[in-house]
Amino acid sequence: MKKMLSVLLAVMLMMSLLAVPALAEDQVLTVVTWDATTTPYLIAQKDAFEASHPGVTIEYVDVASQDYAVKATTMLEGGDTSDIFMIKEIDNLINWQAQGFAAPLDTNGYDMSGFVGTEVNYAVDGVQYAIPFRSDFWVLFYNKDLFDAAGVELPTNDMTWDQYAELAKKMTDKDKGIYGTHYHTWLSAVVNWAVCDGVNTLADKNYDDLLYFYKLYQDLEDSGACMSYADLKAAGLHYSAAFANGNIAMLPMGYWYVSTLIGYNKDGTCNFNWGITAVPHAEGVAAGSSFGNLTGAMINAKSEKKDLAWEYISWLGGVEGAKATASVGARPAWVSEEVAASMSSVEGFPADETSKGALLPAAVAMEWPVAEKVADIKTIVNEEHSMIMAREITPEEGIEEMNERVAELFE
């Protein structure tokens, strides 16, 4: 009887020991984000993390994209205990950190080299409060078929803006209705290249560095190498449709357009071969320098699962999370040969080495930095930009107005 009792106790002990890790592993992480059911990379990230972390479930709290900043702030102010909040705008994180909603991250031993410096935008006083996992930086798209037909060498990952302008003029054929390049009407598409040096920003109160790019654009417009701003505004022509028409040789645009073009080739909207290169660079600026925006993730200071939340966001920003993000054509924040190989393996991505090389930017500056009165600065700069582009004022006059009006904000 004693022997049977001992065996029974041993079995019960083994069962209890086996049950402990199961209970510890069966956990749910709540992640507040936007458009969760319609964003492919969110679905891919969830599936990949759950597959590599048995017993852990990612549960998205879905907030409408247009209301995200307001509703997420309301949730945090109300004491919401969701574990992770995704960061849509950098200033959201800065505000949440100031209010005590963001948990400081211990990144000792965590490799952040693949973020090529973008992670500093999520740090306050040297302390990291979020990890980036997406970075939609800008590249140069080109129509390979047009270049081949013209017998002109393809763009490269190391071109200056002067070389780009020369190439655009060379590819222009007015008789055939072919434009050498295309500029969307946004400020970012025309002059944001000035911030790629990592020194200038659009909130530094001095806009003299934009003059070169406005002059470059106006010269190309005057030569007929690109459609005029007036015509684009009158027609309401979107850059995606313009390039898909097949009569534009080059297009500086955000990486997000890659997935659009892949889809266009699949559904027949366009049927030409295309590729990408790094955006051209100014003299003295490293080839492969670009600008863009970040998406990241922070841990809620009220989360009761901070260790597991850190495991998730550190995975999300690292190589494995980057592969999941890249698997659906989205651009991860992590830059490496391994991640680039994953991105270029997406069906429909150009097979040439130059396009693959464009996936490895040397540096990525922020389109707009976090800065005092940045919303007011944006309004002023965009107002003057519209008048310069419409030729209502000269670039010199517009830049002088930017300098004076922004300075007045701080008087």
mmCIF file of C-alpha atoms in Angstrom:
data_model
loop_
_atom_site.group_PDB
_atom_site.id
_atom_site.type_symbol
_atom_site.label_atom_id
_atom_site.label_comp_id
_atom_site.label_asym_id
_atom_site.label_seq_id
_atom_site.Cartn_x
_atom_site.Cartn_y
_atom_site.Cartn_z
ATOM 1 C CA MET A 1 0.000 0.000 0.000
ATOM 2 C CA LYS A 2 2.843 2.367 0.909
ATOM 3 C CA LYS A 3 4.549 1.542 -2.369
ATOM 4 C CA MET A 4 1.370 2.328 -4.328
ATOM 5 C CA LEU A 5 0.933 5.599 -2.413
ATOM 6 C CA SER A 6 4.530 6.596 -3.205
ATOM 7 C CA VAL A 7 3.999 5.901 -6.898
ATOM 8 C CA LEU A 8 0.771 7.909 -6.851
ATOM 9 C CA LEU A 9 2.476 10.866 -5.157
ATOM 10 C CA ALA A 10 5.340 10.716 -7.664
ATOM 11 C CA VAL A 11 2.903 10.769 -10.579
ATOM 12 C CA MET A 12 1.007 13.703 -9.060
ATOM 13 C CA LEU A 13 4.281 15.582 -8.539
ATOM 14 C CA MET A 14 5.336 15.034 -12.155
ATOM 15 C CA MET A 15 1.953 16.207 -13.400
ATOM 16 C CA SER A 16 2.163 19.359 -11.287
ATOM 17 C CA LEU A 17 5.654 20.097 -12.593
ATOM 18 C CA LEU A 18 4.511 19.610 -16.172
ATOM 19 C CA ALA A 19 1.544 21.897 -15.606
ATOM 20 C CA VAL A 20 3.607 24.855 -14.368
ATOM 21 C CA PRO A 21 5.238 25.880 -17.674
ATOM 22 C CA ALA A 22 1.981 25.371 -19.543
ATOM 23 C CA LEU A 23 0.232 27.817 -17.221
ATOM 24 C CA ALA A 24 3.157 30.229 -17.476
ATOM 25 C CA GLU A 25 3.219 30.092 -21.263
ATOM 26 C CA ASP A 26 -0.507 30.414 -21.942
ATOM 27 C CA GLN A 27 -0.576 34.197 -22.029
ATOM 28 C CA VAL A 28 -2.235 36.904 -24.074
ATOM 29 C CA LEU A 29 -0.452 40.111 -25.081
ATOM 30 C CA THR A 30 -2.779 42.969 -25.986
ATOM 31 C CA VAL A 31 -1.444 45.274 -28.686
ATOM 32 C CA VAL A 32 -3.203 48.552 -29.459
ATOM 33 C CA THR A 33 -2.853 49.409 -33.147
ATOM 34 C CA TRP A 34 -4.842 50.641 -36.145
ATOM 35 C CA ASP A 35 -6.530 48.860 -39.060
ATOM 36 C CA ALA A 36 -5.477 45.462 -37.695
ATOM 37 C CA THR A 37 -7.763 43.385 -39.891
ATOM 38 C CA THR A 38 -6.789 45.093 -43.144
ATOM 39 C CA THR A 39 -3.030 45.559 -42.685
ATOM 40 C CA PRO A 40 -1.124 42.551 -44.067
ATOM 41 C CA TYR A 41 2.077 43.093 -42.075
ATOM 42 C CA LEU A 42 0.173 43.064 -38.760
ATOM 43 C CA ILE A 43 -1.345 39.711 -39.652
ATOM 44 C CA ALA A 44 2.047 38.348 -40.744
ATOM 45 C CA GLN A 45 3.726 39.585 -37.530
ATOM 46 C CA LYS A 46 1.083 38.000 -35.317
ATOM 47 C CA ASP A 47 1.277 34.650 -37.114
ATOM 48 C CA ALA A 48 5.084 34.542 -37.042
ATOM 49 C CA PHE A 49 5.427 35.517 -33.369
ATOM 50 C CA GLU A 50 2.792 33.043 -32.209
ATOM 51 C CA ALA A 51 4.415 30.277 -34.259
ATOM 52 C CA SER A 52 7.803 30.914 -32.632
ATOM 53 C CA HIS A 53 6.359 31.449 -29.135
ATOM 54 C CA PRO A 54 3.936 28.568 -28.409
ATOM 55 C CA GLY A 55 1.373 29.415 -25.770
ATOM 56 C CA VAL A 56 1.507 33.187 -26.414
ATOM 57 C CA THR A 57 -1.364 34.881 -28.247
ATOM 58 C CA ILE A 58 -1.221 38.369 -29.728
ATOM 59 C CA GLU A 59 -4.573 40.100 -29.386
ATOM 60 C CA TYR A 60 -4.958 43.327 -31.352
ATOM 61 C CA VAL A 61 -7.065 46.184 -30.032
ATOM 62 C CA ASP A 62 -8.133 47.807 -33.291
ATOM 63 C CA VAL A 63 -8.521 51.595 -33.499
ATOM 64 C CA ALA A 64 -9.498 53.474 -36.668
ATOM 65 C CA SER A 65 -6.415 54.964 -38.292
ATOM 66 C CA GLN A 66 -7.741 58.515 -38.507
ATOM 67 C CA ASP A 67 -8.645 58.518 -34.799
ATOM 68 C CA TYR A 68 -5.642 56.653 -33.465
ATOM 69 C CA ALA A 69 -3.719 59.410 -31.674
ATOM 70 C CA VAL A 70 -6.802 60.800 -29.897
ATOM 71 C CA LYS A 71 -8.326 57.442 -28.909
ATOM 72 C CA ALA A 72 -5.022 55.866 -27.832
ATOM 73 C CA THR A 73 -4.305 58.912 -25.649
ATOM 74 C CA THR A 74 -7.776 58.674 -24.127
ATOM 75 C CA MET A 75 -7.187 54.987 -23.351
ATOM 76 C CA LEU A 76 -3.864 55.719 -21.653
ATOM 77 C CA GLU A 77 -5.258 58.648 -19.682
ATOM 78 C CA GLY A 78 -8.072 56.381 -18.501
ATOM 79 C CA GLY A 79 -5.628 53.847 -17.045
ATOM 80 C CA ASP A 80 -5.908 51.246 -19.803
ATOM 81 C CA THR A 81 -3.670 48.227 -19.093
ATOM 82 C CA SER A 82 -3.155 47.001 -22.666
ATOM 83 C CA ASP A 83 0.429 45.790 -22.871
ATOM 84 C CA ILE A 84 1.721 47.477 -26.021
ATOM 85 C CA PHE A 85 0.790 50.600 -27.953
ATOM 86 C CA MET A 86 2.035 50.976 -31.502
ATOM 87 C CA ILE A 87 3.484 54.369 -32.417
ATOM 88 C CA LYS A 88 2.029 56.063 -35.471
ATOM 89 C CA GLU A 89 3.650 59.485 -35.057
ATOM 90 C CA ILE A 90 6.869 60.214 -33.184
ATOM 91 C CA ASP A 91 5.303 63.108 -31.292
ATOM 92 C CA ASN A 92 2.680 60.694 -29.891
ATOM 93 C CA LEU A 93 5.445 58.806 -28.105
ATOM 94 C CA ILE A 94 7.088 61.998 -26.854
ATOM 95 C CA ASN A 95 3.778 63.174 -25.380
ATOM 96 C CA TRP A 96 2.987 59.779 -23.846
ATOM 97 C CA GLN A 97 6.447 59.533 -22.315
ATOM 98 C CA ALA A 98 6.076 62.996 -20.774
ATOM 99 C CA GLN A 99 2.780 61.878 -19.205
ATOM 100 C CA GLY A 100 4.347 58.746 -17.762
ATOM 101 C CA PHE A 101 2.502 56.292 -20.013
ATOM 102 C CA ALA A 102 5.581 54.749 -21.710
ATOM 103 C CA ALA A 103 7.744 52.265 -19.823
ATOM 104 C CA PRO A 104 11.514 52.881 -20.176
ATOM 105 C CA LEU A 105 13.253 50.056 -22.014
ATOM 106 C CA ASP A 106 16.413 48.316 -20.879
ATOM 107 C CA THR A 107 18.228 47.890 -24.177
ATOM 108 C CA ASN A 108 21.544 46.762 -22.695
ATOM 109 C CA GLY A 109 22.703 43.856 -24.834
ATOM 110 C CA TYR A 110 20.043 44.500 -27.475
ATOM 111 C CA ASP A 111 21.557 45.096 -30.907
ATOM 112 C CA MET A 112 20.100 48.232 -32.484
ATOM 113 C CA SER A 113 22.737 48.700 -35.195
ATOM 114 C CA GLY A 114 20.324 47.588 -37.921
ATOM 115 C CA PHE A 115 18.068 50.573 -37.297
ATOM 116 C CA VAL A 116 20.743 52.811 -38.942
ATOM 117 C CA GLY A 117 20.196 55.534 -36.359
ATOM 118 C CA THR A 118 16.409 55.774 -36.580
ATOM 119 C CA GLU A 119 15.962 54.402 -33.050
ATOM 120 C CA VAL A 120 17.163 57.695 -31.532
ATOM 121 C CA ASN A 121 13.841 59.240 -32.538
ATOM 122 C CA TYR A 122 12.223 57.025 -29.906
ATOM 123 C CA ALA A 123 14.627 58.012 -27.130
ATOM 124 C CA VAL A 124 14.241 60.788 -24.558
ATOM 125 C CA ASP A 125 17.320 62.001 -22.679
ATOM 126 C CA GLY A 126 19.216 58.936 -23.828
ATOM 127 C CA VAL A 127 16.573 56.458 -22.617
ATOM 128 C CA GLN A 128 14.800 54.267 -25.180
ATOM 129 C CA TYR A 129 10.991 54.234 -24.927
ATOM 130 C CA ALA A 130 10.000 52.409 -28.123
ATOM 131 C CA ILE A 131 11.453 50.123 -30.783
ATOM 132 C CA PRO A 132 10.959 50.885 -34.515
ATOM 133 C CA PHE A 133 9.735 48.069 -36.747
ATOM 134 C CA ARG A 134 8.764 49.865 -39.967
ATOM 135 C CA SER A 135 10.516 52.613 -41.923
ATOM 136 C CA ASP A 136 9.014 53.796 -45.167
ATOM 137 C CA PHE A 137 12.035 55.589 -46.609
ATOM 138 C CA TRP A 138 12.132 57.061 -50.110
ATOM 139 C CA VAL A 139 13.695 55.471 -53.184
ATOM 140 C CA LEU A 140 13.864 56.211 -56.916
ATOM 141 C CA PHE A 141 11.581 54.130 -59.141
ATOM 142 C CA TYR A 142 12.400 53.728 -62.815
ATOM 143 C CA ASN A 143 10.764 52.210 -65.883
ATOM 144 C CA LYS A 144 13.334 49.703 -67.156
ATOM 145 C CA ASP A 145 11.576 49.194 -70.493
ATOM 146 C CA LEU A 146 11.812 52.902 -71.344
ATOM 147 C CA PHE A 147 15.538 52.986 -70.567
ATOM 148 C CA ASP A 148 16.170 49.852 -72.624
ATOM 149 C CA ALA A 149 14.194 51.220 -75.586
ATOM 150 C CA ALA A 150 16.155 54.471 -75.473
ATOM 151 C CA GLY A 151 19.479 52.664 -75.162
ATOM 152 C CA VAL A 152 20.313 54.652 -72.026
ATOM 153 C CA GLU A 153 22.127 53.202 -69.020
ATOM 154 C CA LEU A 154 19.917 52.512 -66.026
ATOM 155 C CA PRO A 155 20.013 54.687 -62.898
ATOM 156 C CA THR A 156 22.399 53.557 -60.156
ATOM 157 C CA ASN A 157 22.504 53.574 -56.359
ATOM 158 C CA ASP A 158 25.124 56.330 -56.426
ATOM 159 C CA MET A 159 23.917 59.331 -58.435
ATOM 160 C CA THR A 160 24.099 62.995 -57.532
ATOM 161 C CA TRP A 161 21.050 65.171 -58.088
ATOM 162 C CA ASP A 162 22.807 66.892 -60.983
ATOM 163 C CA GLN A 163 23.401 63.506 -62.638
ATOM 164 C CA TYR A 164 19.767 62.578 -62.042
ATOM 165 C CA ALA A 165 18.579 65.820 -63.674
ATOM 166 C CA GLU A 166 20.827 65.214 -66.674
ATOM 167 C CA LEU A 167 19.472 61.677 -66.982
ATOM 168 C CA ALA A 168 15.866 62.916 -66.768
ATOM 169 C CA LYS A 169 16.447 65.326 -69.651
ATOM 170 C CA LYS A 170 18.163 62.610 -71.665
ATOM 171 C CA MET A 171 15.183 60.267 -71.227
ATOM 172 C CA THR A 172 12.609 62.904 -72.187
ATOM 173 C CA ASP A 173 11.061 62.449 -75.634
ATOM 174 C CA LYS A 174 8.381 65.055 -76.281
ATOM 175 C CA ASP A 175 7.375 63.538 -79.623
ATOM 176 C CA LYS A 176 6.542 60.238 -77.899
ATOM 177 C CA GLY A 177 5.051 61.855 -74.818
ATOM 178 C CA ILE A 178 7.760 60.423 -72.562
ATOM 179 C CA TYR A 179 8.786 62.320 -69.451
ATOM 180 C CA GLY A 180 12.205 61.803 -67.919
ATOM 181 C CA THR A 181 10.894 62.049 -64.373
ATOM 182 C CA HIS A 182 7.837 62.863 -62.302
ATOM 183 C CA TYR A 183 7.305 64.951 -59.192
ATOM 184 C CA HIS A 184 4.232 64.584 -57.064
ATOM 185 C CA THR A 185 2.935 67.876 -55.673
ATOM 186 C CA TRP A 186 3.973 67.249 -52.053
ATOM 187 C CA LEU A 187 6.713 69.248 -50.360
ATOM 188 C CA SER A 188 8.415 65.945 -49.520
ATOM 189 C CA ALA A 189 8.614 64.893 -53.167
ATOM 190 C CA VAL A 190 10.317 68.109 -54.253
ATOM 191 C CA VAL A 191 12.662 69.440 -51.572
ATOM 192 C CA ASN A 192 12.750 67.116 -48.561
ATOM 193 C CA TRP A 193 16.030 65.797 -49.955
ATOM 194 C CA ALA A 194 17.727 68.604 -48.040
ATOM 195 C CA VAL A 195 17.280 66.665 -44.768
ATOM 196 C CA CYS A 196 19.089 63.567 -46.062
ATOM 197 C CA ASP A 197 22.389 64.969 -44.831
ATOM 198 C CA GLY A 198 21.294 64.226 -41.271
ATOM 199 C CA VAL A 199 22.070 67.836 -40.302
ATOM 200 C CA ASN A 200 19.298 69.990 -41.753
ATOM 201 C CA THR A 201 15.673 69.519 -40.691
ATOM 202 C CA LEU A 202 12.420 71.124 -41.759
ATOM 203 C CA ALA A 203 12.056 72.598 -38.282
ATOM 204 C CA ASP A 204 15.477 74.239 -37.932
ATOM 205 C CA LYS A 205 14.111 77.723 -38.797
ATOM 206 C CA ASN A 206 16.362 78.161 -41.832
ATOM 207 C CA TYR A 207 15.221 77.040 -45.281
ATOM 208 C CA ASP A 208 18.037 78.268 -47.491
ATOM 209 C CA ASP A 209 19.038 74.638 -48.131
ATOM 210 C CA LEU A 210 15.764 74.094 -50.045
ATOM 211 C CA LEU A 211 16.706 76.566 -52.793
ATOM 212 C CA TYR A 212 18.861 74.109 -54.755
ATOM 213 C CA PHE A 213 16.015 71.595 -54.981
ATOM 214 C CA TYR A 214 13.386 74.141 -56.010
ATOM 215 C CA LYS A 215 15.743 75.395 -58.737
ATOM 216 C CA LEU A 216 16.392 71.811 -59.851
ATOM 217 C CA TYR A 217 12.683 71.107 -60.088
ATOM 218 C CA GLN A 218 11.844 74.304 -61.970
ATOM 219 C CA ASP A 219 14.630 73.661 -64.459
ATOM 220 C CA LEU A 220 13.243 70.179 -65.159
ATOM 221 C CA GLU A 221 9.718 71.543 -65.454
ATOM 222 C CA ASP A 222 10.852 74.307 -67.828
ATOM 223 C CA SER A 223 12.698 71.804 -70.023
ATOM 224 C CA GLY A 224 9.616 69.578 -70.275
ATOM 225 C CA ALA A 225 11.340 66.694 -68.451
ATOM 226 C CA CYS A 226 8.418 66.445 -66.021
ATOM 227 C CA MET A 227 4.759 67.397 -66.003
ATOM 228 C CA SER A 228 4.058 70.850 -64.646
ATOM 229 C CA TYR A 229 2.680 71.425 -61.169
ATOM 230 C CA ALA A 230 -0.213 73.412 -62.660
ATOM 231 C CA ASP A 231 -1.198 70.541 -64.955
ATOM 232 C CA LEU A 232 -1.003 68.000 -62.124
ATOM 233 C CA LYS A 233 -3.178 70.137 -59.857
ATOM 234 C CA ALA A 234 -5.693 70.796 -62.620
ATOM 235 C CA ALA A 235 -5.954 67.127 -63.555
ATOM 236 C CA GLY A 236 -5.780 65.820 -59.989
ATOM 237 C CA LEU A 237 -3.376 63.186 -61.270
ATOM 238 C CA HIS A 238 -2.025 60.896 -58.566
ATOM 239 C CA TYR A 239 1.599 59.759 -58.798
ATOM 240 C CA SER A 240 0.621 56.068 -58.724
ATOM 241 C CA ALA A 241 -1.534 56.370 -61.834
ATOM 242 C CA ALA A 242 0.949 58.684 -63.548
ATOM 243 C CA PHE A 243 3.857 56.238 -63.293
ATOM 244 C CA ALA A 244 1.626 53.250 -64.091
ATOM 245 C CA ASN A 245 0.775 54.873 -67.448
ATOM 246 C CA GLY A 246 4.194 53.749 -68.648
ATOM 247 C CA ASN A 247 5.435 57.048 -70.094
ATOM 248 C CA ILE A 248 7.521 58.237 -67.112
ATOM 249 C CA ALA A 249 11.144 57.150 -66.815
ATOM 250 C CA MET A 250 11.799 57.950 -63.139
ATOM 251 C CA LEU A 251 9.826 58.702 -59.983
ATOM 252 C CA PRO A 252 11.176 59.639 -56.536
ATOM 253 C CA MET A 253 8.654 58.169 -54.083
ATOM 254 C CA GLY A 254 8.250 56.319 -50.790
ATOM 255 C CA TYR A 255 9.030 52.610 -50.620
ATOM 256 C CA TRP A 256 5.351 51.877 -49.959
ATOM 257 C CA TYR A 257 4.774 52.235 -53.721
ATOM 258 C CA VAL A 258 6.622 48.929 -54.275
ATOM 259 C CA SER A 259 3.660 46.857 -53.105
ATOM 260 C CA THR A 260 1.329 48.997 -55.241
ATOM 261 C CA LEU A 261 3.417 48.388 -58.380
ATOM 262 C CA ILE A 262 3.627 44.664 -57.683
ATOM 263 C CA GLY A 263 -0.158 44.635 -57.437
ATOM 264 C CA TYR A 264 -0.513 46.704 -60.613
ATOM 265 C CA ASN A 265 1.603 44.228 -62.564
ATOM 266 C CA LYS A 266 -0.460 41.336 -61.229
ATOM 267 C CA ASP A 267 -3.849 42.846 -62.083
ATOM 268 C CA GLY A 268 -2.750 44.314 -65.415
ATOM 269 C CA THR A 269 -2.941 47.987 -64.445
ATOM 270 C CA CYS A 270 0.596 48.270 -65.796
ATOM 271 C CA ASN A 271 2.694 45.794 -67.764
ATOM 272 C CA PHE A 272 6.256 47.094 -67.857
ATOM 273 C CA ASN A 273 9.456 46.101 -66.087
ATOM 274 C CA TRP A 274 10.565 48.446 -63.335
ATOM 275 C CA GLY A 275 13.243 48.736 -60.694
ATOM 276 C CA ILE A 276 14.371 50.915 -57.807
ATOM 277 C CA THR A 277 17.577 52.644 -56.776
ATOM 278 C CA ALA A 278 18.619 54.712 -53.793
ATOM 279 C CA VAL A 279 17.464 58.309 -54.174
ATOM 280 C CA PRO A 280 20.110 60.637 -55.625
ATOM 281 C CA HIS A 281 22.278 62.458 -53.115
ATOM 282 C CA ALA A 282 23.724 65.923 -52.784
ATOM 283 C CA GLU A 283 27.451 66.516 -53.100
ATOM 284 C CA GLY A 284 29.122 65.561 -49.833
ATOM 285 C CA VAL A 285 26.218 63.378 -48.683
ATOM 286 C CA ALA A 286 26.707 59.609 -48.584
ATOM 287 C CA ALA A 287 25.124 57.543 -51.342
ATOM 288 C CA GLY A 288 22.123 55.655 -50.009
ATOM 289 C CA SER A 289 21.019 58.450 -47.670
ATOM 290 C CA SER A 290 17.261 58.939 -47.568
ATOM 291 C CA PHE A 291 14.430 60.217 -45.406
ATOM 292 C CA GLY A 292 11.230 58.633 -44.210
ATOM 293 C CA ASN A 293 8.901 57.929 -41.328
ATOM 294 C CA LEU A 294 8.817 55.351 -38.552
ATOM 295 C CA THR A 295 6.283 53.004 -37.040
ATOM 296 C CA GLY A 296 7.196 51.502 -33.692
ATOM 297 C CA ALA A 297 5.944 49.913 -30.482
ATOM 298 C CA MET A 298 6.119 50.967 -26.831
ATOM 299 C CA ILE A 299 5.299 49.128 -23.615
ATOM 300 C CA ASN A 300 2.479 50.577 -21.525
ATOM 301 C CA ALA A 301 3.739 51.606 -18.083
ATOM 302 C CA LYS A 302 0.619 49.949 -16.646
ATOM 303 C CA SER A 303 1.213 46.600 -18.377
ATOM 304 C CA GLU A 304 1.416 43.642 -16.007
ATOM 305 C CA LYS A 305 3.438 41.628 -18.545
ATOM 306 C CA LYS A 306 6.373 43.905 -19.225
ATOM 307 C CA ASP A 307 8.906 41.067 -19.639
ATOM 308 C CA LEU A 308 6.786 39.322 -22.255
ATOM 309 C CA ALA A 309 5.953 42.665 -23.881
ATOM 310 C CA TRP A 310 9.692 43.382 -24.205
ATOM 311 C CA GLU A 311 10.239 39.950 -25.731
ATOM 312 C CA TYR A 312 7.592 40.822 -28.319
ATOM 313 C CA ILE A 313 8.728 44.319 -29.305
ATOM 314 C CA SER A 314 12.413 43.329 -29.335
ATOM 315 C CA TRP A 315 11.490 40.442 -31.644
ATOM 316 C CA LEU A 316 9.281 42.735 -33.734
ATOM 317 C CA GLY A 317 12.082 45.211 -34.406
ATOM 318 C CA GLY A 318 14.804 42.598 -34.887
ATOM 319 C CA VAL A 319 15.690 40.302 -37.763
ATOM 320 C CA GLU A 320 12.909 37.730 -37.332
ATOM 321 C CA GLY A 321 10.188 40.344 -36.929
ATOM 322 C CA ALA A 322 11.626 42.223 -39.893
ATOM 323 C CA LYS A 323 11.354 39.096 -42.030
ATOM 324 C CA ALA A 324 7.683 38.769 -41.108
ATOM 325 C CA THR A 325 7.073 42.429 -41.976
ATOM 326 C CA ALA A 326 8.936 42.075 -45.272
ATOM 327 C CA SER A 327 7.101 38.876 -46.233
ATOM 328 C CA VAL A 328 4.075 40.899 -47.380
ATOM 329 C CA GLY A 329 6.056 43.659 -49.115
ATOM 330 C CA ALA A 330 6.204 46.148 -46.228
ATOM 331 C CA ARG A 331 9.526 47.831 -45.382
ATOM 332 C CA PRO A 332 10.979 46.917 -41.955
ATOM 333 C CA ALA A 333 13.022 49.381 -39.922
ATOM 334 C CA TRP A 334 15.826 46.819 -39.555
ATOM 335 C CA VAL A 335 18.409 47.043 -42.332
ATOM 336 C CA SER A 336 20.546 43.989 -43.110
ATOM 337 C CA GLU A 337 21.515 41.723 -45.983
ATOM 338 C CA GLU A 338 19.327 38.990 -44.511
ATOM 339 C CA VAL A 339 16.246 41.216 -44.322
ATOM 340 C CA ALA A 340 16.951 42.642 -47.783
ATOM 341 C CA ALA A 341 17.029 39.077 -49.148
ATOM 342 C CA SER A 342 13.634 38.445 -47.563
ATOM 343 C CA MET A 343 12.223 41.646 -49.066
ATOM 344 C CA SER A 344 13.570 40.932 -52.529
ATOM 345 C CA SER A 345 12.152 37.403 -52.443
ATOM 346 C CA VAL A 346 8.581 38.762 -52.485
ATOM 347 C CA GLU A 347 6.897 37.718 -55.726
ATOM 348 C CA GLY A 348 6.985 40.569 -58.230
ATOM 349 C CA PHE A 349 9.976 42.380 -56.720
ATOM 350 C CA PRO A 350 12.629 43.271 -59.351
ATOM 351 C CA ALA A 351 15.351 40.627 -59.645
ATOM 352 C CA ASP A 352 18.287 42.941 -60.476
ATOM 353 C CA GLU A 353 21.098 43.597 -58.016
ATOM 354 C CA THR A 354 20.646 47.377 -58.094
ATOM 355 C CA SER A 355 17.082 47.100 -56.802
ATOM 356 C CA LYS A 356 18.236 44.730 -54.078
ATOM 357 C CA GLY A 357 21.015 47.157 -53.165
ATOM 358 C CA ALA A 358 18.473 49.958 -52.744
ATOM 359 C CA LEU A 359 17.059 47.998 -49.809
ATOM 360 C CA LEU A 360 20.187 48.832 -47.784
ATOM 361 C CA PRO A 361 20.068 52.584 -47.048
ATOM 362 C CA ALA A 362 23.151 54.166 -45.502
ATOM 363 C CA ALA A 363 21.060 56.442 -43.278
ATOM 364 C CA VAL A 364 17.425 57.471 -42.924
ATOM 365 C CA ALA A 365 16.563 60.962 -41.660
ATOM 366 C CA MET A 366 13.074 61.825 -40.432
ATOM 367 C CA GLU A 367 10.759 63.673 -42.810
ATOM 368 C CA TRP A 368 9.633 65.929 -39.952
ATOM 369 C CA PRO A 369 11.381 65.912 -36.573
ATOM 370 C CA VAL A 370 9.759 66.289 -33.186
ATOM 371 C CA ALA A 371 10.144 69.985 -32.468
ATOM 372 C CA GLU A 372 8.489 72.901 -30.734
ATOM 373 C CA LYS A 373 5.569 74.355 -32.737
ATOM 374 C CA VAL A 374 6.180 71.848 -35.529
ATOM 375 C CA ALA A 375 2.486 71.830 -36.543
ATOM 376 C CA ASP A 376 2.592 75.587 -37.138
ATOM 377 C CA ILE A 377 5.893 75.270 -38.978
ATOM 378 C CA LYS A 378 4.396 72.622 -41.282
ATOM 379 C CA THR A 379 1.530 74.947 -42.168
ATOM 380 C CA ILE A 380 3.854 77.833 -43.028
ATOM 381 C CA VAL A 381 6.308 75.777 -45.074
ATOM 382 C CA ASN A 382 3.559 74.036 -47.027
ATOM 383 C CA GLU A 383 1.790 77.326 -47.773
ATOM 384 C CA GLU A 384 4.944 78.850 -49.201
ATOM 385 C CA HIS A 385 5.717 75.607 -51.046
ATOM 386 C CA SER A 386 2.371 75.745 -52.856
ATOM 387 C CA MET A 387 2.987 79.323 -53.977
ATOM 388 C CA ILE A 388 6.512 78.530 -55.191
ATOM 389 C CA MET A 389 5.283 75.512 -57.139
ATOM 390 C CA ALA A 390 2.442 77.535 -58.705
ATOM 391 C CA ARG A 391 5.026 80.197 -59.734
ATOM 392 C CA GLU A 392 3.158 82.846 -57.768
ATOM 393 C CA ILE A 393 6.444 83.720 -56.073
ATOM 394 C CA THR A 394 10.066 82.832 -56.811
ATOM 395 C CA PRO A 395 11.898 80.163 -54.779
ATOM 396 C CA GLU A 396 14.021 82.920 -53.252
ATOM 397 C CA GLU A 397 10.931 84.871 -52.188
ATOM 398 C CA GLY A 398 9.225 81.776 -50.814
ATOM 399 C CA ILE A 399 12.247 80.725 -48.783
ATOM 400 C CA GLU A 400 12.640 84.239 -47.407
ATOM 401 C CA GLU A 401 8.995 84.072 -46.298
ATOM 402 C CA MET A 402 9.551 80.674 -44.680
ATOM 403 C CA ASN A 403 12.524 82.006 -42.736
ATOM 404 C CA GLU A 404 10.715 85.138 -41.580
ATOM 405 C CA ARG A 405 7.353 83.559 -40.750
ATOM 406 C CA VAL A 406 8.854 80.653 -38.806
ATOM 407 C CA ALA A 407 11.132 83.051 -36.900
ATOM 408 C CA GLU A 408 8.045 85.056 -35.900
ATOM 409 C CA LEU A 409 6.590 81.964 -34.207
ATOM 410 C CA PHE A 410 9.383 82.117 -31.645
ATOM 411 C CA GLU A 411 9.407 85.855 -30.933
#
